[in-house]
Structures are given as structure tokens and as C-alpha cells.
XYZ file of C-alpha atoms in Angstrom:
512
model
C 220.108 29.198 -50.546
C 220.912 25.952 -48.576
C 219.036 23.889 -46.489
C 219.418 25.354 -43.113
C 217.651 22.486 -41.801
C 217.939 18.911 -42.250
C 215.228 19.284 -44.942
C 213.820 16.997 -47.138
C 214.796 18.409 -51.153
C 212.160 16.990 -52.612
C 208.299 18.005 -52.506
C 207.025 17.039 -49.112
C 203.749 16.176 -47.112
C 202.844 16.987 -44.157
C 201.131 14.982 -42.048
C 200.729 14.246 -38.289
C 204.131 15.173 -36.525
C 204.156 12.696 -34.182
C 207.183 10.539 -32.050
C 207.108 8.111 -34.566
C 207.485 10.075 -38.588
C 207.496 13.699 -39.707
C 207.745 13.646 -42.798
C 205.559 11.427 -45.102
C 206.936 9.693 -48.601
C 207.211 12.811 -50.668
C 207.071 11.013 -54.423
C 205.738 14.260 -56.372
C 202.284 13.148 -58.065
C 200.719 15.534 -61.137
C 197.574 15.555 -59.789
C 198.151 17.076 -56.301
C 198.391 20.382 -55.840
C 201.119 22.182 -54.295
C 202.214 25.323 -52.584
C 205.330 27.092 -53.841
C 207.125 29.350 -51.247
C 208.737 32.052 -52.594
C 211.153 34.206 -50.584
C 210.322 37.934 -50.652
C 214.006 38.420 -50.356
C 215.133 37.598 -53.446
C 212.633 35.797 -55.354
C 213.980 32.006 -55.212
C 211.833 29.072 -54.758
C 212.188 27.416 -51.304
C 210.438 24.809 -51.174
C 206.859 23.147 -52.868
C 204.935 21.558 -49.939
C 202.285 19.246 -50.957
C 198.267 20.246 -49.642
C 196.410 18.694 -47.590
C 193.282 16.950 -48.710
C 190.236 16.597 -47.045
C 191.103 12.768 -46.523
C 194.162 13.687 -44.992
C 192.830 16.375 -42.643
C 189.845 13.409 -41.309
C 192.951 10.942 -40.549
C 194.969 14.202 -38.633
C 191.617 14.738 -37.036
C 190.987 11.237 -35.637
C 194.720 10.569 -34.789
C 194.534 13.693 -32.654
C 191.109 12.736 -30.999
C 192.693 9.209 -29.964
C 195.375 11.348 -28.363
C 193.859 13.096 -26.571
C 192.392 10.297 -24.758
C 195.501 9.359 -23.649
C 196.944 12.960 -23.470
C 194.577 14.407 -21.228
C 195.665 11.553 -18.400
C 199.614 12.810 -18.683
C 199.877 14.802 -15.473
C 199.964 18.433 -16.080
C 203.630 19.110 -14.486
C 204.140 16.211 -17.242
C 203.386 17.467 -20.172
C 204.849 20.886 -19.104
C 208.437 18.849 -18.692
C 208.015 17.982 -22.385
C 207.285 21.645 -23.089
C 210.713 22.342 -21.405
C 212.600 19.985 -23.313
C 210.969 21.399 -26.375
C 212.372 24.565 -25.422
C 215.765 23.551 -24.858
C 215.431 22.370 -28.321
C 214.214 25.637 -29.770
C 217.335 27.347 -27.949
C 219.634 24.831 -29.839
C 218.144 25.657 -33.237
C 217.499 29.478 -32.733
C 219.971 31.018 -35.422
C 219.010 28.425 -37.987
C 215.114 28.749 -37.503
C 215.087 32.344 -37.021
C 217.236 32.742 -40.193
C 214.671 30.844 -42.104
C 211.503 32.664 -40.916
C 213.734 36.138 -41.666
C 214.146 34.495 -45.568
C 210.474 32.820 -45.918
C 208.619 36.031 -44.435
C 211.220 38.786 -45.338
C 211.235 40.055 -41.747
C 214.657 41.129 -40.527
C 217.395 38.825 -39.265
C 217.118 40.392 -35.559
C 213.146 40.240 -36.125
C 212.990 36.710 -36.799
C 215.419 35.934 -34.274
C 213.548 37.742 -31.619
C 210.132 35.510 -33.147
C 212.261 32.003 -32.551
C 213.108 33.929 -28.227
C 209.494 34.408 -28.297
C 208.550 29.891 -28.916
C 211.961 29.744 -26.161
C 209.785 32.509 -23.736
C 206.723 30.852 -23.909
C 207.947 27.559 -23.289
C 209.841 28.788 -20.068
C 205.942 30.275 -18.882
C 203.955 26.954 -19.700
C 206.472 25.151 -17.591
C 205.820 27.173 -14.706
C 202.210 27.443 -15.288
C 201.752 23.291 -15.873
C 201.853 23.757 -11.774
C 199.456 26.586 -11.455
C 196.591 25.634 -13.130
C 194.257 26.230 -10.138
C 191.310 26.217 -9.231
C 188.746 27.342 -6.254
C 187.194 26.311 -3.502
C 183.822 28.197 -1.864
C 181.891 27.538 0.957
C 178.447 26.029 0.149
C 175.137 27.495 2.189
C 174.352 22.880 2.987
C 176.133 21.895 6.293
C 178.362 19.068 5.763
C 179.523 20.312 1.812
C 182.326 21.135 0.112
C 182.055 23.133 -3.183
C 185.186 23.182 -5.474
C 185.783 24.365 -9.052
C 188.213 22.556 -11.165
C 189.461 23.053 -14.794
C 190.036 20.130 -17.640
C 191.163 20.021 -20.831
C 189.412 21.240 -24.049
C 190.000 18.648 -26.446
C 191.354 18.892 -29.881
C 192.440 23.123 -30.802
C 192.607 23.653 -34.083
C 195.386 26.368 -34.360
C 195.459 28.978 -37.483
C 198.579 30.926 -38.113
C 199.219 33.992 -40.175
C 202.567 34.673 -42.308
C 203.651 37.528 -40.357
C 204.754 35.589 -37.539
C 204.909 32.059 -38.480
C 205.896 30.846 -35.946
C 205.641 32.586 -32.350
C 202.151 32.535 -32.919
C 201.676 29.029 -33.014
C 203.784 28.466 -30.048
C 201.884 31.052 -28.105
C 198.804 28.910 -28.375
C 200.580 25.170 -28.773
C 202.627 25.472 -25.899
C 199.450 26.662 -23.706
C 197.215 24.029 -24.506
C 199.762 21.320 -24.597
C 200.688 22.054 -20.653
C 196.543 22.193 -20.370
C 196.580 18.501 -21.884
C 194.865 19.356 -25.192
C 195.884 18.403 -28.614
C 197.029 20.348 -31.410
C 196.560 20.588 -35.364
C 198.153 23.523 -36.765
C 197.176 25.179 -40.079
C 199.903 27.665 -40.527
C 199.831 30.317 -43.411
C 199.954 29.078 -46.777
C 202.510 31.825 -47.490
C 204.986 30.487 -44.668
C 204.536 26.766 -45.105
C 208.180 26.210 -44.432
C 208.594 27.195 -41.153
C 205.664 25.117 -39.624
C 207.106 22.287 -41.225
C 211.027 23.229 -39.222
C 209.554 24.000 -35.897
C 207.392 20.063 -36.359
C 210.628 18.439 -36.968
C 212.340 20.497 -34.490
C 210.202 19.054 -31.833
C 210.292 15.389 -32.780
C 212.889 14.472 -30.562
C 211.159 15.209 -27.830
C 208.008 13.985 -28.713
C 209.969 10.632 -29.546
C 211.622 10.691 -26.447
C 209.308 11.181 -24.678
C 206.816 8.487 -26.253
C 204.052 11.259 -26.781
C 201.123 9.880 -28.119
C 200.939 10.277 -31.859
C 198.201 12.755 -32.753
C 199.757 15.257 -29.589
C 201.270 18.028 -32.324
C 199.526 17.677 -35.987
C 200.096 20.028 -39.223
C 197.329 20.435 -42.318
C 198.645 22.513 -45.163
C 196.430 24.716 -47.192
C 194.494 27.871 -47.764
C 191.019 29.259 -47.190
C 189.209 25.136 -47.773
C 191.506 23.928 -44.364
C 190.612 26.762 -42.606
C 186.845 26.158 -43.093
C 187.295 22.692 -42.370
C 188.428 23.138 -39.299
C 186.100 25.797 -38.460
C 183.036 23.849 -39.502
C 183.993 20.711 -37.482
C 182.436 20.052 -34.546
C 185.676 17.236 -33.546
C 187.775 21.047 -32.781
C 186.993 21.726 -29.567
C 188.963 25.496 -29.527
C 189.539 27.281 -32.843
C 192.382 29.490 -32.462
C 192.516 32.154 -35.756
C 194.993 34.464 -36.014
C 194.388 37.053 -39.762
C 192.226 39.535 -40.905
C 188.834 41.265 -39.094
C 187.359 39.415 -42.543
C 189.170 36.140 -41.922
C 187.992 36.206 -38.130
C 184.018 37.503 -38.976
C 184.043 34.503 -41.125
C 185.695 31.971 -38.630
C 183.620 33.592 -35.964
C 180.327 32.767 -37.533
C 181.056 29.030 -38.501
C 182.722 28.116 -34.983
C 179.232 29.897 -33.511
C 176.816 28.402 -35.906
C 177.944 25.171 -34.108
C 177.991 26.264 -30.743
C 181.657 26.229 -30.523
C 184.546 28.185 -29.440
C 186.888 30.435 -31.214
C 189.989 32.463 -29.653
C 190.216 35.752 -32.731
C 193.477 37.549 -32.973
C 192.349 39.995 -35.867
C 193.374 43.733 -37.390
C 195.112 46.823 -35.296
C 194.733 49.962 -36.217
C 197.140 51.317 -33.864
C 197.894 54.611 -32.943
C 200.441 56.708 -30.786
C 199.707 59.664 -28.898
C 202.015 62.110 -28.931
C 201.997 65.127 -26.079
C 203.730 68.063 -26.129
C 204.622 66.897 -22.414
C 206.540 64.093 -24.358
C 210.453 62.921 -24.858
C 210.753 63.084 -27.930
C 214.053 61.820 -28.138
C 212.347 58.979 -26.357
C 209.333 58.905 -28.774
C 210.897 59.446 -32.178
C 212.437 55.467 -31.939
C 209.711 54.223 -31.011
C 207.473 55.511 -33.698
C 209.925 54.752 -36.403
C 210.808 51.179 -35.165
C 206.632 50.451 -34.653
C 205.794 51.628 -38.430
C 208.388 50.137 -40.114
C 209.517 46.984 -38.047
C 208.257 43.906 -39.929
C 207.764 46.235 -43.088
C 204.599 47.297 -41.796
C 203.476 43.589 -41.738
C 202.646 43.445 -37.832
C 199.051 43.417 -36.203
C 200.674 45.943 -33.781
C 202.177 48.247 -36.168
C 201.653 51.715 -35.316
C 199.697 53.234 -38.436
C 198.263 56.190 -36.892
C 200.094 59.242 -35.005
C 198.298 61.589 -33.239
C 200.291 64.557 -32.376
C 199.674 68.133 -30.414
C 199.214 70.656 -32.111
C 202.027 72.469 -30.537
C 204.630 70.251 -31.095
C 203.406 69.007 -34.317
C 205.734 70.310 -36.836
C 208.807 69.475 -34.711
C 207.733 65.984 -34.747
C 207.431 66.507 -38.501
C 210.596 67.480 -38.848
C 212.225 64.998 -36.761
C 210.924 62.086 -38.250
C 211.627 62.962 -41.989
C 215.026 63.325 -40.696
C 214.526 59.699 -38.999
C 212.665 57.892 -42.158
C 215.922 59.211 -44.362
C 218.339 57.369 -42.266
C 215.941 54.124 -43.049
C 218.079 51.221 -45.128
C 215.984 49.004 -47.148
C 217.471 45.793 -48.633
C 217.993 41.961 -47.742
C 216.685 40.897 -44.390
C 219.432 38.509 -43.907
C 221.531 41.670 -43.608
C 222.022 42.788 -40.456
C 222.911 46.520 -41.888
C 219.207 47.084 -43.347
C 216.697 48.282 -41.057
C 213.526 47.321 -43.340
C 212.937 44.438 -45.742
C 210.418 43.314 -47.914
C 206.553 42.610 -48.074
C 205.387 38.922 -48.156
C 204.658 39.171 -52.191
C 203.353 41.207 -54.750
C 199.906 41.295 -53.851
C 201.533 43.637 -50.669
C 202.582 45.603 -52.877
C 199.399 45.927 -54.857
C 197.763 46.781 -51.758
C 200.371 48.883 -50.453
C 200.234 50.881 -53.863
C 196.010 50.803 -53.903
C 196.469 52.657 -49.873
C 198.849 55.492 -51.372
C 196.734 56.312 -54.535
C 193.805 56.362 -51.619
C 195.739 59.090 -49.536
C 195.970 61.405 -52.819
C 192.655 60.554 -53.447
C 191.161 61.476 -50.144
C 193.305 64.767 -49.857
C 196.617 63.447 -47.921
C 199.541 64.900 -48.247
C 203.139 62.440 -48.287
C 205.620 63.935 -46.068
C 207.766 61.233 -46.982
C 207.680 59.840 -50.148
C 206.227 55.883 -50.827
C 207.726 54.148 -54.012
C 208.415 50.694 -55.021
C 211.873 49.646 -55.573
C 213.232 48.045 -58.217
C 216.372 47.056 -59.616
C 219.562 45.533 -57.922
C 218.790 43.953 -54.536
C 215.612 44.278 -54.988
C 214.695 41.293 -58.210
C 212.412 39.836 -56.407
C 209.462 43.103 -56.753
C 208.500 43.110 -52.858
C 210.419 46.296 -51.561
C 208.563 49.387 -50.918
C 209.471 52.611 -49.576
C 208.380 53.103 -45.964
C 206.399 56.425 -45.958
C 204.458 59.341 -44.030
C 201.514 60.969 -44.795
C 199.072 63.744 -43.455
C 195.676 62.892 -43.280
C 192.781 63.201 -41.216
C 191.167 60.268 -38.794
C 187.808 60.039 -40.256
C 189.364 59.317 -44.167
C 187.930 56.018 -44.977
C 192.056 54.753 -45.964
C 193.151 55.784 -42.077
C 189.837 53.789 -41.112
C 191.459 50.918 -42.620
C 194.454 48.461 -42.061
C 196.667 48.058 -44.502
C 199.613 45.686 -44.003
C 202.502 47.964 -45.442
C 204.863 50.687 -43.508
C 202.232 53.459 -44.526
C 201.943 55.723 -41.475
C 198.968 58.659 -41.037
C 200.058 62.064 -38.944
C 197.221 63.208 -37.613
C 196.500 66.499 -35.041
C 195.230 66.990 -31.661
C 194.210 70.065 -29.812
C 193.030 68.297 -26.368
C 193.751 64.945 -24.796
C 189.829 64.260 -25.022
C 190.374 64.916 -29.278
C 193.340 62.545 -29.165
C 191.744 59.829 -27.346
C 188.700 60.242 -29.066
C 190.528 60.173 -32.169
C 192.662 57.151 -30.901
C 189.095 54.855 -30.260
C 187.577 56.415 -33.441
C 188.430 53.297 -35.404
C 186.476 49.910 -35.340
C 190.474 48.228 -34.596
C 190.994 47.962 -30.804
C 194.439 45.853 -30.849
C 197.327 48.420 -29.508
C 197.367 52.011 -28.435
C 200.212 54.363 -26.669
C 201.004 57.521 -25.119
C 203.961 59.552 -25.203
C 203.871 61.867 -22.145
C 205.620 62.640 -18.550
C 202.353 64.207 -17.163
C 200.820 61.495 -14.761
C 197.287 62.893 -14.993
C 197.388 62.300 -18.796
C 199.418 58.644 -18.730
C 196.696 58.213 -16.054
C 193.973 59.679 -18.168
C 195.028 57.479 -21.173
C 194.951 53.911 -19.020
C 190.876 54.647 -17.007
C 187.704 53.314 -18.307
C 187.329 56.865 -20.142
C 190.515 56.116 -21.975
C 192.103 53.932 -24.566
C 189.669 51.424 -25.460
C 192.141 48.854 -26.963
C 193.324 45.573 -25.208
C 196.519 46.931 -25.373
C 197.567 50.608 -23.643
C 201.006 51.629 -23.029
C 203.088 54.917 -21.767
C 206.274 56.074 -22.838
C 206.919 52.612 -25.208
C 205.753 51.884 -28.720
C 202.362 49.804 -29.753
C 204.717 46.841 -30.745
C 207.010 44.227 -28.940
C 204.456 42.921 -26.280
C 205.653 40.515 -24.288
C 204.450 36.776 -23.406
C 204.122 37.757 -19.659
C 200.703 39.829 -20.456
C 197.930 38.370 -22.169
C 197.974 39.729 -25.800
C 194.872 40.744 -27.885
C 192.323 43.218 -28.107
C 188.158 44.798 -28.613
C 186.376 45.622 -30.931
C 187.190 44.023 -34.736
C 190.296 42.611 -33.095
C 188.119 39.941 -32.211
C 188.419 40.130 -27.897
C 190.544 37.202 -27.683
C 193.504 36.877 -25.405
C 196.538 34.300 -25.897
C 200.074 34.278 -24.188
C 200.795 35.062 -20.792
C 198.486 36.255 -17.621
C 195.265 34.041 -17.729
C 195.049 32.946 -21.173
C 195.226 29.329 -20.591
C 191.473 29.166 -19.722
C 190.450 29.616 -22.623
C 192.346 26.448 -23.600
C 190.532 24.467 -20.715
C 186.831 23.871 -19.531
C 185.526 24.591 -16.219
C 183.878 22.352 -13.619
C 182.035 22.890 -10.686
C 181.852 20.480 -7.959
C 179.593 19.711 -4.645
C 180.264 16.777 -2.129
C 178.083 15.781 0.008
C 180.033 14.387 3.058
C 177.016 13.998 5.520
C 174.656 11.476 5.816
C 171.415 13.986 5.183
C 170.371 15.876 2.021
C 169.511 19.120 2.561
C 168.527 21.178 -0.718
C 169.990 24.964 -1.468
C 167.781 27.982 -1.347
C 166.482 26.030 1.742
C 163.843 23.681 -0.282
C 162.612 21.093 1.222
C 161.703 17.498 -0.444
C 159.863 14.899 1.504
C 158.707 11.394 0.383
């Protein structure tokens, strides 16, 4: 495949992305280690991208603390100008950077398309928001006071991406905490290193441009040794992970053990409700586009279905019909519906869920399989599949990244919301129904107890307007739209004195 970018051929290094240099001298040396990104397309070697070593990650480090001291000064609608511009320049490249994350991640064309709107999106929000960043004033109890609070910038955010999207992610929290005048290092996925590199030169325009401070926008390459780094360090003011409940428990500890803060994006579990006061015609899309979208590979993916009993085998029926309609093949084909898994260790875990369901007493309504042959060379394709099971099976208790989705029964709304919560996941739920008491019913304090709860629309495809995350082992973090941006700032309150006496609160008195 060609370069769809203007990049480099050779091995490269990342380093800080600054207005000055991207890309550091890339003369391959034996004795570093690499990472090799494979597509899950077909196969073919994209690109080796050099790791970062722990000298390298103290330079990115300081270079983004001196930053930030100038950073932080930049006026707020500022910086949120430069966000703009950045999105203009994500608008220019869409078709070429979406087309790359579709052939590093395997996602589908439209799919990584929609992930390169998502950066645009969220730029457009942060530009509005650099002039909202408010605060409050309250009256103080002391005559002659004036009690405000105000909100500052973090400091460094360390920023943690996953492979599954490689890139919105990152620009969900970048984009925030630029406009909030912090500074970023980004450690994407070591299975996507590709794409972090694209969006870094993308930018640099701008950040030349606009003579951002070098240190603003930094990138560390690596695996499971970066990411400790950065959660060990007390220099990262906000760790931002995005990965597994195991990932985040781990992350969660280290930022805490040093008293410092962490933003978790972890595992869904999700699960729609179906009601025999639903549309199905309405429901049956969006239950086969949220199980198999992304090949299963999205922390929203609906894995769990929880249908009335009345209507159960209809749905049954309808969705066999559905799943046989399903074209798997080469996600830079706009014909196939579904493409592959990241690599082969999917698949291993994708086969280890199915021999579970047998195990445990499921039933496959639809068939799983691996594919093999022509088209599919490069091992990664999987059959997306349906299987009966009950909520309680240790397999449905778990997330596995692959199209794998449970049917499950319900007699009573209480058993399907019940059944719904029964998981420790708490990312995205949904209900299928035109009765208002149950939509209702679903959305209270007594019902879905998931960040997310929607009616009549799938558990996937939030958008950047509503802050996204969830409870539970989804870690309780929020990024995106709404509020989030506090968590990229710190909060300060503030009493003047504009009298000339000094009375205490709570009435105290203080004489010498």
C-alpha cells in the first residue's frame, strides 16, 4: 500500500511534535527496539516505529513542563483559535487519515472516516468552549467581600490511547485540555502507532504557525513500561487511560499511590433491552450495527440482548435473517459491512469466548468461525455470531473484544433491568420500547445504572456533545462534551477583602 501521507519510508522516532520538527533522524540502529504495525487487512507491514526509551520520555517530559509555563499564559479564546485551525486541518486530510486508521485498525472505511469527523467535532466544541470556561461568584457572610471561584490549568496530561479508536480518542482529551491551557504527551496504542504519528504531523502547521511553544503536543511510543512511566510520575498532572478494567485497576492504583489524578475510560458490557412494546424494524439495525460495527472491537459494543419473552423468538428469527446478509472482507471496501480483528491474539480470544459458551451450556444461533483463505491471508477475520446463554455465565460476565453477542430472556422490566446492571461493566445500556412508563422506568435512579442510557437507539455512536463514560469497572470517568473539561483544570476559590476592617467567618472574633 502507498504512503497516504507524506510519510517518512524509513524506521522513524517519535519525539516531541512541536512547531519546530516532527520527525527525528530515523537512521535504523540494531540495538533499539521497534514496533512493527501490521495491517489486519491483509497482513503487510506498514511501518516499524522506533520505542521510546526512558531517556527519551524524561526529555518529552521536561520539554512539556517548560511549555506549559508559557502555555498556560496563552489566553484561553487563544489557544482555542489554534484548536480551530487544527480542525480545518483535520477536514483537509479526512479521506487520507481516515483511510489509514480503516487499514492500521481494520475498522471499516465509513468507520474510520466517521473516527477522523469525530477529531473535526471536537475541535468545533473546544472552540466554543475556550470562551465558556466559567466560573462562580457567591456572596460571602463578611460585609465588604467578594467570594469568586475560578478554574486554571492542570499541568502536563499524560494521554493513553487504545487501538480501537486511535485516534478520536486522543483528540477527545487533547483538544480539551489544550483550550484549558494544559500540555499534552500522548502514548497511543502500540498496535496503532501509525496513526498517532499522521494526526502529529497533521497538526504541525499549525503549531508552526502559530509559534506554539515546543513541548504543547508530545508523542512516547511503547507498551505496558510507557504506560507505567507515566503513571508513576508525579511531573503528569492528569492521567488520561483509555483500555481494559485490568489496564485501568492498574493505572488507577499507581496515579493514587501518588496522590494524583486519573480520568479511566475502561470495559462495557453493554446490553439492549428489547420490549415487546418495541419497533422492531427500528431495533433489528441497531442491534446488528452495535455488535458487529468495529468487529466487535468497541467499548460500546452491544454484547448482551435482553429480550421479552413474548417476542423472543421473533427477534430470533429476524436477526439470523439479518447476521446472513452480513459481508465480511477488506475494510477499505465500502461493500463489506464487517472487517477484521486487530491481530491474532483477537482471534485467540475470540475463539477461547466461543469454546466458553459450549462449555457453559450456550447454544450458537448463528454460527462463529474463523475465515481463512482468499481475502482473508492475513488470519484476523472471524465470523460475527449469536448465541443463547444466560446472564449469570461467567463468559456473558465478561468482555470480550470480538462480534460475539449473548440473547438472553426477560419476563418483567424489573428482570431485564436487573439483568442489564447484573454485570460489574457500567459503560452503555438501551431500551427498545414506545411505552413511556418503561423508557421512563429505564432512565430513574431505579434504572440503568450505566453512564450511558438510551431509548429507541443502539449502545454505540455517542456523540461529543454529551460527556462519554461510565460506573462501575468502567472506571467513572467522563471525557468529550458537557462538563468534561474540569477534569482537565483545577479549581480555585477566592475572597477579597475590599474594606478596611477584618471581620472573621462563623462570626469569630480576634483581638490583639
Amino acid at each position: 500500500m502507498q504512503s497516504i501521507l507524506p510519510l517518512p519510508a524509513q524506521p522513524v522516532k517519535p519525539g516531541t511534535s512541536t512547531g519546530q520538527q516532527f520527525w527525528h533522524s530515523a537512521t535504523a540502529d540494531r540495538t533499539e527496539k521497534t514496533i512493527d504495525s501490521y495491517s489486519p487487512a491483509d497482513g503487510q507491514l506498514i511501518a516499524r516505529v522506533h520505542l521510546s526509551t526512558r531517556a527519551d520520555y524524561d526529555r518529552v517530559v521536561e520539554i512539556a513542563q517548560a511549555a506549559f509555563a508559557g502555555w498556560r499564559l496563552v489566553p484561553a479564546p487563544r489557544r482555542g483559535e489554534i484548536v480551530r485551525q487544527m480542525g480545518d486541518q483535520f477536514r483537509r486530510y479526512k479521506r487520507e487519515l481516515g483511510t489509514l486508521v480503516s487499514y492500521e485498525m481494520g475498522k471499516s472505511l465509513q468507520e474510520g472516516l466517521g473516527e477522523v469527523q469525530e477529531i473535526i467535532d471536537i475541535c468545533d466544541f473546544a472552540v466554543g468552549l475556550s470562551r465558556q470556561l466559567y466560573g462562580l461568584s457567591m456572596h460571602s457572610e463578611r460585609p465588604a467581600h467578594r467570594m469568586l471561584e475560578q478554574w486554571h490549568p492542570l499541568g502536563v496530561v499524560g494521554i493513553i490511547s487504545a487501538f480501537n479508536f486511535p485516534v478520536a480518542v486522543w483528540s477527545w482529551n487533547a483538544m480539551l485540555a489544550w483550550v484549558c491551557g494544559d500540555v499534552c504527551i500522548w502514548k497511543p496504542s502500540e498496535k496503532t502507532p501509525l496513526t498517532a504519528l499522521a494526526c502529529q504531523q497533521i497538526i504541525g502547521d499549525v503549531l508552526r504557525n502559530n509559534d506554539v511553544p515546543e513541548g504543547v503536543s508530545c508523542l512516547v511510543t511503547g507498551g505496558r513500561d510507557v504506560g507505567e512511566w507515566l503513571a508513576r510520575d508525579p511531573r503528569i498532572a492528569l492521567l488520561s487511560a483509555t483500555g481494559s478494567t485490568r489496564m485501568g485497576k492498574a493505572v488507577a492504583e499507581a496515579v493514587a499511590g501518588r496522590l494524583g489524578r486519573s480520568l479511566l475510560e475502561l470495559g462495557g458490557n453493554n446490553a439492549i433491552i428489547v420490549s415487546e412494546h418495541a419497533d422492531l424494524d427500528l431495533a433489528i439495525p441497531a442491534i446488528v450495527f452495535g455488535a458487529v460495527g468495529t468487529a466487535g472491537q468497541r467499548c460500546t459494543t452491544t454484547r448482551r440482548l435482553i429480550v421479552q419473552d413474548s417476542i423472543y423468538n421473533d427477534v430470533k428469527k429476524r436477526l439470523k435473517h439479518a447476521y446472513a446478509q452480513l459481508r465480511i472482507g477488506n475494510p477499505l471496501d465500502e461493500s463489506f459491512h464487517v472487517g477484521p480483528l486487530i491481530d491474532t491474539q483477537a482471534v485467540a480470544g475470540y475463539q477461547a469466548a466461543v469454546k466458553a459458551v459450549y462449555d457453559q451450556g450456550g447454544r450458537f444461533v448463528v454460527e462463529p468461525g474463523v475465515l481463512s483463505g482468499l481475502g482473508f491471508e492475513s488470519g484476523c477475520y472471524v465470523k460475527p455470531c449469536i448465541a443463547e446463554a444466560e446472564n449469570h455465565w461467567p463468559i456473558v460476565q465478561h468482555e470480550t473484544f470480538a462480534p460475539i453477542l449473548y440473547l438472553l430472556r426477560y419476563t418483567t422490566l424489573d428482570d431485564a433491568i436487573a439483568q442489564q446492571n447484573g454485570v460489574p461493566q457500567g459503560l452503555s445500556s438501551s431500551i427498545f420500547t414506545l411505552n413511556m412508563r418503561e423508557a421512563e422506568r429505564f432512565l430513574s435512579a431505579a434504572g440503568s445504572d450505566c453512564g450511558i442510557a438510551n431509548v429507541n437507539i443502539g449502545t454505540s455512536g455517542a456523540e461529543i456533545g454529551g460527556a462519554f463514560g461510565g460506573e462501575k469497572e468502567t472506571g467513572g470517568g467522563r471525557e468529550s462534551g458537557s462538563d468534561a473539561w474540569k477534569a482537565y483544570m483545577r479549581r480555585q476559590t477566592n475572597t477579597i477583602n475590599y474594606g478596611t476592617t477584618l471581620p472573621l467567618a462563623q462570626g469569630i472574633t480576634f483581638e490583639l
